Amino acid sequence: CASLYDTKVDNPADYHKPQQVDDNYNLTGRFSIRTADKNYYGNFSWLKESANEELDFMSPIGSTVAQIKIESGVASLTDEENKTYSGENLNQLMQERLGFVLPMGYLHYWIQGVPLPQYPVQESLKSGFSQLGWRVEYLSWHDENHPQIIQASKDDLRIKLLLNY
Amino acid sequence: DSAALDNFLSNAKTMKADFTQTVVTGKKTRTTHGTMEIMRPNKFRWEYTEDKQLIVSDASKIYIYDQPLQQVTVKALGSSIDKSPAAVLAGANNIKSLYKITSVADKGDGLNWVKIEPKAANDNNGFQTVLMGFDSKQKLSSMQFIDNFGNQSTLKFSNLQTGINIPANDFKFKAPAGVDVVEQ
């Protein structure tokens, strides 16, 4: 499997803003999340249908380890032991139960390659932009309108998402 | 009956195969392909072709090399997170002590299915149900996993060879230069 080892990763293309953005999507991919002291890696599946969402976190080869559900604004999180926690503040739930916070509201736009429309872009970067204190960079693109690897970092949290197409 | 499983366990100290994996999560079905090599106990090499992901267990650590993300994740083999088809297959020699084995009604696919469930209630290693399907020659043809969230993944093996010589180096892993190596 030499090909797997010597494939060079070329540096990211310059950022360009995709044209269309969807309100709904049904994505799978891989995540690598680094906090100050821990690393999380695995697969994810993210289904969004307007106000309802289901985000599954899976171990590298398949079994689901956590699931976040949002039904018309009310969030719940189920962990590996199948215990479900719910509450208004999803970020707090994630921090307590998973050890990291995935800013899902922001990522709705960022994973589609665009900044949140209702907030200013603080700085445009060679491969992305910074917004709301986050650096959002697109390490590779699937095509004109679809990023493949997104990296969002803020303070000591670094989130890398690879989207399957 | 579990004769097929016993037969498989006794002469499959090593195995090698191509596989197709179909994972159903939520409303999405995704199929990927790869190759696997196993040397029992606990050594395996599991490579996903399209996803360019390589998972190697040298019986003490599991290395997950994600080439597109340029990262190697290292886990202890015993860690509860190594819930995977590969770990079940590679660790299978104590399958009879760890798992309750029952045969399953005919699925009409010509395979003889066996269900294996962890004996220890809480140690279901993330999988609610693991099914192994054997063909008429008692060769492992397919595996099915349903996790605690009802997500299902199915593996179909082809070109399966058992009891063959596999170079020891295939179960060793050295991170390529320049990639992040992170312990999980």
mmCIF file of C-alpha atoms in Angstrom:
data_model
loop_
_atom_site.group_PDB
_atom_site.id
_atom_site.type_symbol
_atom_site.label_atom_id
_atom_site.label_comp_id
_atom_site.label_asym_id
_atom_site.label_seq_id
_atom_site.Cartn_x
_atom_site.Cartn_y
_atom_site.Cartn_z
ATOM 1 C CA CYS A 1 0.000 0.000 0.000
ATOM 2 C CA ALA A 2 2.808 2.402 -0.866
ATOM 3 C CA SER A 3 0.266 4.783 -2.351
ATOM 4 C CA LEU A 4 -1.198 5.427 1.064
ATOM 5 C CA TYR A 5 2.124 6.461 2.501
ATOM 6 C CA ASP A 6 3.687 8.691 -0.039
ATOM 7 C CA THR A 7 0.664 10.655 -1.198
ATOM 8 C CA LYS A 8 1.819 14.249 -0.798
ATOM 9 C CA VAL A 9 -0.747 16.654 0.642
ATOM 10 C CA ASP A 10 -0.632 19.842 -1.417
ATOM 11 C CA ASN A 11 -1.153 23.162 0.327
ATOM 12 C CA PRO A 12 -4.705 24.531 0.493
ATOM 13 C CA ALA A 13 -6.206 26.404 -2.440
ATOM 14 C CA ASP A 14 -6.996 30.092 -2.008
ATOM 15 C CA TYR A 15 -10.389 30.660 -0.467
ATOM 16 C CA HIS A 16 -13.336 31.492 -2.704
ATOM 17 C CA LYS A 17 -16.913 31.750 -1.457
ATOM 18 C CA PRO A 18 -19.230 29.020 -2.808
ATOM 19 C CA GLN A 19 -22.454 30.261 -4.374
ATOM 20 C CA GLN A 20 -25.241 28.096 -3.028
ATOM 21 C CA VAL A 21 -25.844 27.026 0.567
ATOM 22 C CA ASP A 22 -28.433 24.453 1.629
ATOM 23 C CA ASP A 23 -30.574 24.613 4.736
ATOM 24 C CA ASN A 24 -30.795 20.809 4.843
ATOM 25 C CA TYR A 25 -28.073 18.217 4.401
ATOM 26 C CA ASN A 26 -27.263 14.587 5.083
ATOM 27 C CA LEU A 27 -23.522 14.259 5.451
ATOM 28 C CA THR A 28 -21.048 11.646 6.623
ATOM 29 C CA GLY A 29 -17.376 12.132 7.281
ATOM 30 C CA ARG A 30 -14.546 11.975 9.776
ATOM 31 C CA PHE A 31 -13.663 14.268 12.670
ATOM 32 C CA SER A 32 -10.471 14.992 14.529
ATOM 33 C CA ILE A 33 -10.996 17.224 17.558
ATOM 34 C CA ARG A 34 -8.145 18.408 19.735
ATOM 35 C CA THR A 35 -8.689 20.130 23.072
ATOM 36 C CA ALA A 36 -5.993 21.334 25.466
ATOM 37 C CA ASP A 37 -5.498 17.860 26.869
ATOM 38 C CA LYS A 38 -7.330 15.283 24.751
ATOM 39 C CA ASN A 39 -7.852 14.089 21.205
ATOM 40 C CA TYR A 40 -11.030 12.705 19.676
ATOM 41 C CA TYR A 41 -11.118 10.938 16.344
ATOM 42 C CA GLY A 42 -13.800 8.972 14.517
ATOM 43 C CA ASN A 43 -16.596 9.026 11.955
ATOM 44 C CA PHE A 44 -19.710 11.141 12.032
ATOM 45 C CA SER A 45 -23.046 11.307 10.301
ATOM 46 C CA TRP A 46 -24.984 14.592 10.305
ATOM 47 C CA LEU A 47 -28.573 14.844 9.150
ATOM 48 C CA LYS A 48 -30.181 18.291 9.162
ATOM 49 C CA GLU A 49 -33.784 18.889 8.102
ATOM 50 C CA SER A 50 -34.578 22.536 8.917
ATOM 51 C CA ALA A 51 -35.091 22.693 12.722
ATOM 52 C CA ASN A 52 -34.460 18.960 13.288
ATOM 53 C CA GLU A 53 -30.973 17.475 13.415
ATOM 54 C CA GLU A 54 -29.271 14.179 14.215
ATOM 55 C CA LEU A 55 -25.513 14.045 14.661
ATOM 56 C CA ASP A 56 -23.968 10.627 15.290
ATOM 57 C CA PHE A 57 -20.376 10.242 16.472
ATOM 58 C CA MET A 58 -18.934 6.814 15.631
ATOM 59 C CA SER A 59 -15.744 5.020 16.509
ATOM 60 C CA PRO A 60 -13.264 4.662 13.643
ATOM 61 C CA ILE A 61 -14.695 1.379 12.435
ATOM 62 C CA GLY A 62 -18.324 1.782 13.019
ATOM 63 C CA SER A 63 -20.036 1.649 16.379
ATOM 64 C CA THR A 64 -21.853 4.801 17.454
ATOM 65 C CA VAL A 65 -20.460 6.296 20.635
ATOM 66 C CA ALA A 66 -22.698 9.334 21.031
ATOM 67 C CA GLN A 67 -25.702 10.930 19.375
ATOM 68 C CA ILE A 68 -27.012 14.466 19.461
ATOM 69 C CA LYS A 69 -30.606 15.134 18.487
ATOM 70 C CA ILE A 70 -32.260 18.510 18.066
ATOM 71 C CA GLU A 71 -36.023 18.515 17.637
ATOM 72 C CA SER A 72 -37.467 21.991 16.953
ATOM 73 C CA GLY A 73 -34.842 23.628 19.073
ATOM 74 C CA VAL A 74 -34.723 21.197 22.007
ATOM 75 C CA ALA A 75 -31.415 19.333 22.196
ATOM 76 C CA SER A 76 -30.657 15.939 23.703
ATOM 77 C CA LEU A 77 -27.470 13.907 23.859
ATOM 78 C CA THR A 78 -27.278 10.134 24.255
ATOM 79 C CA ASP A 79 -23.982 8.600 25.292
ATOM 80 C CA GLU A 80 -22.414 5.198 24.826
ATOM 81 C CA GLU A 81 -24.234 3.672 27.756
ATOM 82 C CA ASN A 82 -27.468 4.802 26.129
ATOM 83 C CA LYS A 83 -28.138 7.414 28.801
ATOM 84 C CA THR A 84 -29.906 10.466 27.436
ATOM 85 C CA TYR A 85 -29.362 14.010 28.718
ATOM 86 C CA SER A 86 -31.401 16.949 27.554
ATOM 87 C CA GLY A 87 -31.466 20.649 28.205
ATOM 88 C CA GLU A 88 -31.455 23.999 26.530
ATOM 89 C CA ASN A 89 -27.727 24.512 26.459
ATOM 90 C CA LEU A 90 -26.334 21.997 23.993
ATOM 91 C CA ASN A 91 -22.794 23.343 24.274
ATOM 92 C CA GLN A 92 -22.822 22.670 27.994
ATOM 93 C CA LEU A 93 -24.200 19.165 27.422
ATOM 94 C CA MET A 94 -21.428 18.401 24.934
ATOM 95 C CA GLN A 95 -18.705 19.787 27.171
ATOM 96 C CA GLU A 96 -19.902 17.714 30.108
ATOM 97 C CA ARG A 97 -20.647 14.487 28.253
ATOM 98 C CA LEU A 98 -18.171 14.480 25.389
ATOM 99 C CA GLY A 99 -15.341 16.684 26.638
ATOM 100 C CA PHE A 100 -15.486 19.057 23.688
ATOM 101 C CA VAL A 101 -17.935 21.521 22.165
ATOM 102 C CA LEU A 102 -18.840 21.406 18.492
ATOM 103 C CA PRO A 103 -20.344 24.784 17.546
ATOM 104 C CA MET A 104 -23.085 23.177 15.459
ATOM 105 C CA GLY A 105 -24.862 26.468 14.714
ATOM 106 C CA TYR A 106 -21.678 27.933 13.231
ATOM 107 C CA LEU A 107 -20.705 24.755 11.460
ATOM 108 C CA HIS A 108 -24.013 24.724 9.551
ATOM 109 C CA TYR A 109 -22.442 27.419 7.367
ATOM 110 C CA TRP A 110 -18.749 26.760 7.745
ATOM 111 C CA ILE A 111 -18.974 23.153 6.508
ATOM 112 C CA GLN A 112 -20.565 24.589 3.372
ATOM 113 C CA GLY A 113 -17.660 26.950 2.864
ATOM 114 C CA VAL A 114 -19.369 30.209 3.829
ATOM 115 C CA PRO A 115 -19.188 32.531 6.843
ATOM 116 C CA LEU A 116 -22.308 33.048 8.953
ATOM 117 C CA PRO A 117 -24.274 35.739 7.112
ATOM 118 C CA GLN A 118 -25.452 37.542 10.227
ATOM 119 C CA TYR A 119 -21.950 38.152 11.619
ATOM 120 C CA PRO A 120 -19.028 40.100 10.182
ATOM 121 C CA VAL A 121 -15.949 38.373 8.831
ATOM 122 C CA GLN A 122 -13.172 39.667 11.078
ATOM 123 C CA GLU A 123 -10.377 38.880 8.636
ATOM 124 C CA SER A 124 -10.101 37.120 5.342
ATOM 125 C CA LEU A 125 -7.348 34.494 5.288
ATOM 126 C CA LYS A 126 -5.526 32.878 2.390
ATOM 127 C CA SER A 127 -7.486 29.637 2.774
ATOM 128 C CA GLY A 128 -10.577 30.869 4.637
ATOM 129 C CA PHE A 129 -11.663 33.581 7.040
ATOM 130 C CA SER A 130 -11.890 34.385 10.733
ATOM 131 C CA GLN A 131 -15.256 35.007 12.372
ATOM 132 C CA LEU A 132 -16.527 35.156 15.943
ATOM 133 C CA GLY A 133 -12.994 34.548 17.197
ATOM 134 C CA TRP A 134 -12.603 31.379 15.114
ATOM 135 C CA ARG A 135 -10.091 30.756 12.330
ATOM 136 C CA VAL A 136 -11.895 28.793 9.616
ATOM 137 C CA GLU A 137 -9.631 27.291 6.949
ATOM 138 C CA TYR A 138 -10.405 25.050 4.012
ATOM 139 C CA LEU A 139 -7.560 22.559 3.590
ATOM 140 C CA SER A 140 -9.080 20.938 0.505
ATOM 141 C CA TRP A 141 -12.102 21.249 -1.740
ATOM 142 C CA HIS A 142 -14.234 18.534 -3.299
ATOM 143 C CA ASP A 143 -15.352 20.918 -6.028
ATOM 144 C CA GLU A 144 -16.087 24.603 -6.575
ATOM 145 C CA ASN A 145 -19.009 24.618 -4.180
ATOM 146 C CA HIS A 146 -18.099 21.944 -1.656
ATOM 147 C CA PRO A 147 -15.199 21.922 0.807
ATOM 148 C CA GLN A 148 -13.688 18.523 1.648
ATOM 149 C CA ILE A 149 -11.564 19.263 4.750
ATOM 150 C CA ILE A 150 -12.511 22.108 7.077
ATOM 151 C CA GLN A 151 -10.377 23.212 10.020
ATOM 152 C CA ALA A 152 -11.937 25.505 12.637
ATOM 153 C CA SER A 153 -9.774 26.572 15.558
ATOM 154 C CA LYS A 154 -10.200 28.844 18.529
ATOM 155 C CA ASP A 155 -7.922 29.092 21.582
ATOM 156 C CA ASP A 156 -6.827 25.507 22.280
ATOM 157 C CA LEU A 157 -9.719 23.820 20.486
ATOM 158 C CA ARG A 158 -8.990 22.589 16.946
ATOM 159 C CA ILE A 159 -11.727 20.866 14.942
ATOM 160 C CA LYS A 160 -10.946 19.141 11.650
ATOM 161 C CA LEU A 161 -13.824 17.717 9.611
ATOM 162 C CA LEU A 162 -13.456 15.670 6.450
ATOM 163 C CA LEU A 163 -16.676 15.371 4.435
ATOM 164 C CA ASN A 164 -17.462 12.280 2.330
ATOM 165 C CA TYR A 165 -18.979 12.880 -1.110
ATOM 166 C CA ASP B 1 -25.363 -24.399 14.827
ATOM 167 C CA SER B 2 -21.977 -23.138 15.871
ATOM 168 C CA ALA B 3 -20.058 -25.929 14.151
ATOM 169 C CA ALA B 4 -19.259 -23.539 11.342
ATOM 170 C CA LEU B 5 -17.921 -21.063 13.876
ATOM 171 C CA ASP B 6 -15.884 -23.706 15.686
ATOM 172 C CA ASN B 7 -14.486 -24.949 12.402
ATOM 173 C CA PHE B 8 -13.659 -21.413 11.357
ATOM 174 C CA LEU B 9 -12.005 -20.589 14.675
ATOM 175 C CA SER B 10 -9.866 -23.688 14.706
ATOM 176 C CA ASN B 11 -8.251 -23.313 11.287
ATOM 177 C CA ALA B 12 -8.322 -19.550 10.746
ATOM 178 C CA LYS B 13 -5.291 -18.548 12.767
ATOM 179 C CA THR B 14 -4.499 -16.210 9.926
ATOM 180 C CA MET B 15 -6.881 -14.813 7.315
ATOM 181 C CA LYS B 16 -6.863 -12.371 4.459
ATOM 182 C CA ALA B 17 -9.765 -11.019 2.389
ATOM 183 C CA ASP B 18 -11.201 -8.143 0.451
ATOM 184 C CA PHE B 19 -14.325 -6.609 1.937
ATOM 185 C CA THR B 20 -17.204 -4.337 1.155
ATOM 186 C CA GLN B 21 -18.571 -2.450 4.162
ATOM 187 C CA THR B 22 -22.016 -0.879 4.164
ATOM 188 C CA VAL B 23 -22.880 1.394 7.085
ATOM 189 C CA VAL B 24 -26.438 2.615 7.624
ATOM 190 C CA THR B 25 -26.732 5.614 9.930
ATOM 191 C CA GLY B 26 -29.845 7.725 10.230
ATOM 192 C CA LYS B 27 -31.108 7.990 6.637
ATOM 193 C CA LYS B 28 -27.770 7.466 4.980
ATOM 194 C CA THR B 29 -26.206 4.322 3.581
ATOM 195 C CA ARG B 30 -22.542 4.416 2.675
ATOM 196 C CA THR B 31 -20.534 1.636 1.056
ATOM 197 C CA THR B 32 -16.756 1.475 1.139
ATOM 198 C CA HIS B 33 -14.210 -1.155 0.148
ATOM 199 C CA GLY B 34 -11.001 -2.423 1.613
ATOM 200 C CA THR B 35 -8.704 -5.286 2.432
ATOM 201 C CA MET B 36 -8.091 -7.026 5.718
ATOM 202 C CA GLU B 37 -5.408 -9.296 7.142
ATOM 203 C CA ILE B 38 -5.689 -10.978 10.537
ATOM 204 C CA MET B 39 -3.275 -13.001 12.670
ATOM 205 C CA ARG B 40 -4.951 -14.246 15.805
ATOM 206 C CA PRO B 41 -4.799 -13.302 18.558
ATOM 207 C CA ASN B 42 -5.249 -9.557 18.250
ATOM 208 C CA LYS B 43 -3.154 -8.652 15.222
ATOM 209 C CA PHE B 44 -4.921 -7.133 12.242
ATOM 210 C CA ARG B 45 -4.437 -4.836 9.284
ATOM 211 C CA TRP B 46 -7.617 -3.149 8.026
ATOM 212 C CA GLU B 47 -7.342 -0.810 5.088
ATOM 213 C CA TYR B 48 -10.106 1.304 3.532
ATOM 214 C CA THR B 49 -9.270 1.962 -0.111
ATOM 215 C CA GLU B 50 -11.382 5.014 -1.026
ATOM 216 C CA ASP B 51 -11.120 6.620 2.400
ATOM 217 C CA LYS B 52 -7.326 6.118 2.490
ATOM 218 C CA GLN B 53 -7.473 4.958 6.073
ATOM 219 C CA LEU B 54 -5.257 2.224 7.524
ATOM 220 C CA ILE B 55 -5.859 0.543 10.871
ATOM 221 C CA VAL B 56 -3.147 -1.737 12.258
ATOM 222 C CA SER B 57 -3.119 -3.654 15.537
ATOM 223 C CA ASP B 58 0.188 -5.139 16.664
ATOM 224 C CA ALA B 59 -1.598 -6.844 19.605
ATOM 225 C CA SER B 60 -0.663 -4.095 22.040
ATOM 226 C CA LYS B 61 -1.616 -0.868 20.276
ATOM 227 C CA ILE B 62 -4.024 0.108 17.502
ATOM 228 C CA TYR B 63 -2.750 2.673 14.988
ATOM 229 C CA ILE B 64 -5.313 4.481 12.841
ATOM 230 C CA TYR B 65 -3.617 6.330 10.013
ATOM 231 C CA ASP B 66 -5.921 8.801 8.290
ATOM 232 C CA GLN B 67 -3.964 9.937 5.251
ATOM 233 C CA PRO B 68 -6.250 12.811 4.115
ATOM 234 C CA LEU B 69 -6.336 14.235 7.668
ATOM 235 C CA GLN B 70 -2.571 13.559 7.957
ATOM 236 C CA GLN B 71 -3.031 12.049 11.393
ATOM 237 C CA VAL B 72 -2.240 8.816 13.240
ATOM 238 C CA THR B 73 -4.404 8.029 16.263
ATOM 239 C CA VAL B 74 -2.872 5.537 18.701
ATOM 240 C CA LYS B 75 -5.007 3.610 21.162
ATOM 241 C CA ALA B 76 -4.288 0.816 23.608
ATOM 242 C CA LEU B 77 -5.742 -2.416 22.245
ATOM 243 C CA GLY B 78 -7.676 -3.168 25.400
ATOM 244 C CA SER B 79 -9.366 0.232 25.451
ATOM 245 C CA SER B 80 -13.118 -0.081 25.287
ATOM 246 C CA ILE B 81 -13.150 1.944 22.118
ATOM 247 C CA ASP B 82 -11.723 -0.802 19.930
ATOM 248 C CA LYS B 83 -15.205 -2.041 19.124
ATOM 249 C CA SER B 84 -14.798 -3.222 15.643
ATOM 250 C CA PRO B 85 -15.301 -6.147 13.330
ATOM 251 C CA ALA B 86 -11.531 -6.533 13.141
ATOM 252 C CA ALA B 87 -11.183 -6.735 16.925
ATOM 253 C CA VAL B 88 -13.949 -9.346 17.125
ATOM 254 C CA LEU B 89 -12.362 -11.450 14.388
ATOM 255 C CA ALA B 90 -8.817 -11.079 15.631
ATOM 256 C CA GLY B 91 -9.686 -11.727 19.239
ATOM 257 C CA ALA B 92 -11.956 -14.571 18.354
ATOM 258 C CA ASN B 93 -10.055 -17.437 19.907
ATOM 259 C CA ASN B 94 -11.672 -16.785 23.253
ATOM 260 C CA ILE B 95 -14.963 -16.064 21.519
ATOM 261 C CA LYS B 96 -16.632 -19.025 23.204
ATOM 262 C CA SER B 97 -15.658 -17.874 26.682
ATOM 263 C CA LEU B 98 -16.562 -14.215 26.109
ATOM 264 C CA TYR B 99 -19.642 -14.568 23.955
ATOM 265 C CA LYS B 100 -22.932 -16.435 24.006
ATOM 266 C CA ILE B 101 -23.327 -18.128 20.626
ATOM 267 C CA THR B 102 -26.716 -18.941 19.140
ATOM 268 C CA SER B 103 -27.641 -19.892 15.614
ATOM 269 C CA VAL B 104 -30.013 -17.621 13.748
ATOM 270 C CA ALA B 105 -33.014 -18.404 11.546
ATOM 271 C CA ASP B 106 -32.297 -18.821 7.856
ATOM 272 C CA LYS B 107 -32.107 -15.452 6.093
ATOM 273 C CA GLY B 108 -32.648 -17.045 2.712
ATOM 274 C CA ASP B 109 -29.253 -15.891 1.508
ATOM 275 C CA GLY B 110 -27.739 -19.359 1.586
ATOM 276 C CA LEU B 111 -25.583 -18.479 4.569
ATOM 277 C CA ASN B 112 -25.541 -20.159 7.948
ATOM 278 C CA TRP B 113 -25.792 -17.266 10.410
ATOM 279 C CA VAL B 114 -24.576 -17.351 13.993
ATOM 280 C CA LYS B 115 -25.278 -14.629 16.557
ATOM 281 C CA ILE B 116 -22.601 -13.779 19.135
ATOM 282 C CA GLU B 117 -23.506 -11.712 22.166
ATOM 283 C CA PRO B 118 -21.155 -10.626 24.931
ATOM 284 C CA LYS B 119 -21.699 -12.644 28.097
ATOM 285 C CA ALA B 120 -20.824 -9.791 30.428
ATOM 286 C CA ALA B 121 -23.921 -7.562 30.337
ATOM 287 C CA ASN B 122 -22.083 -4.257 30.303
ATOM 288 C CA ASP B 123 -19.197 -5.298 28.154
ATOM 289 C CA ASN B 124 -21.183 -5.297 24.929
ATOM 290 C CA ASN B 125 -18.257 -3.338 23.452
ATOM 291 C CA GLY B 126 -20.703 -1.004 21.783
ATOM 292 C CA PHE B 127 -22.293 -3.606 19.595
ATOM 293 C CA GLN B 128 -25.753 -4.815 20.493
ATOM 294 C CA THR B 129 -25.641 -7.704 18.070
ATOM 295 C CA VAL B 130 -22.856 -9.304 16.043
ATOM 296 C CA LEU B 131 -23.850 -11.834 13.374
ATOM 297 C CA MET B 132 -21.449 -14.015 11.409
ATOM 298 C CA GLY B 133 -22.582 -15.677 8.177
ATOM 299 C CA PHE B 134 -20.838 -18.790 6.863
ATOM 300 C CA ASP B 135 -21.185 -20.296 3.408
ATOM 301 C CA SER B 136 -21.809 -23.974 2.636
ATOM 302 C CA LYS B 137 -18.065 -24.658 2.899
ATOM 303 C CA GLN B 138 -18.112 -23.113 6.409
ATOM 304 C CA LYS B 139 -16.124 -20.145 5.168
ATOM 305 C CA LEU B 140 -16.872 -16.732 6.731
ATOM 306 C CA SER B 141 -18.783 -14.801 4.102
ATOM 307 C CA SER B 142 -20.411 -11.889 5.928
ATOM 308 C CA MET B 143 -20.685 -10.124 9.272
ATOM 309 C CA GLN B 144 -23.372 -7.801 10.593
ATOM 310 C CA PHE B 145 -23.111 -5.355 13.482
ATOM 311 C CA ILE B 146 -25.929 -3.414 15.093
ATOM 312 C CA ASP B 147 -24.777 -0.849 17.634
ATOM 313 C CA ASN B 148 -26.614 0.514 20.651
ATOM 314 C CA PHE B 149 -28.156 3.260 18.512
ATOM 315 C CA GLY B 150 -29.555 0.828 15.997
ATOM 316 C CA ASN B 151 -27.046 1.787 13.337
ATOM 317 C CA GLN B 152 -26.132 -1.220 11.275
ATOM 318 C CA SER B 153 -22.961 -2.100 9.410
ATOM 319 C CA THR B 154 -22.528 -5.091 7.131
ATOM 320 C CA LEU B 155 -19.298 -6.575 5.892
ATOM 321 C CA LYS B 156 -19.135 -8.868 2.852
ATOM 322 C CA PHE B 157 -15.877 -10.745 2.363
ATOM 323 C CA SER B 158 -14.468 -11.998 -0.924
ATOM 324 C CA ASN B 159 -11.282 -13.896 -1.824
ATOM 325 C CA LEU B 160 -11.074 -15.074 1.789
ATOM 326 C CA GLN B 161 -7.999 -17.179 2.495
ATOM 327 C CA THR B 162 -7.332 -18.753 5.871
ATOM 328 C CA GLY B 163 -4.332 -20.468 7.412
ATOM 329 C CA ILE B 164 -1.929 -18.701 5.048
ATOM 330 C CA ASN B 165 1.478 -17.116 5.669
ATOM 331 C CA ILE B 166 1.271 -13.362 6.314
ATOM 332 C CA PRO B 167 4.512 -11.376 6.767
ATOM 333 C CA ALA B 168 4.903 -10.187 10.360
ATOM 334 C CA ASN B 169 5.701 -6.691 9.066
ATOM 335 C CA ASP B 170 2.125 -6.325 7.893
ATOM 336 C CA PHE B 171 1.122 -6.009 11.548
ATOM 337 C CA LYS B 172 3.718 -3.390 12.380
ATOM 338 C CA PHE B 173 3.128 0.326 11.864
ATOM 339 C CA LYS B 174 5.491 3.271 11.572
ATOM 340 C CA ALA B 175 4.016 6.737 11.152
ATOM 341 C CA PRO B 176 5.098 8.447 7.913
ATOM 342 C CA ALA B 177 7.150 11.621 8.360
ATOM 343 C CA GLY B 178 5.224 14.823 8.891
ATOM 344 C CA VAL B 179 1.918 13.476 10.163
ATOM 345 C CA ASP B 180 0.424 14.238 13.584
ATOM 346 C CA VAL B 181 0.636 11.301 15.962
ATOM 347 C CA VAL B 182 -1.961 11.611 18.730
ATOM 348 C CA GLU B 183 -2.700 9.310 21.638
ATOM 349 C CA GLN B 184 -6.395 8.757 22.364
#
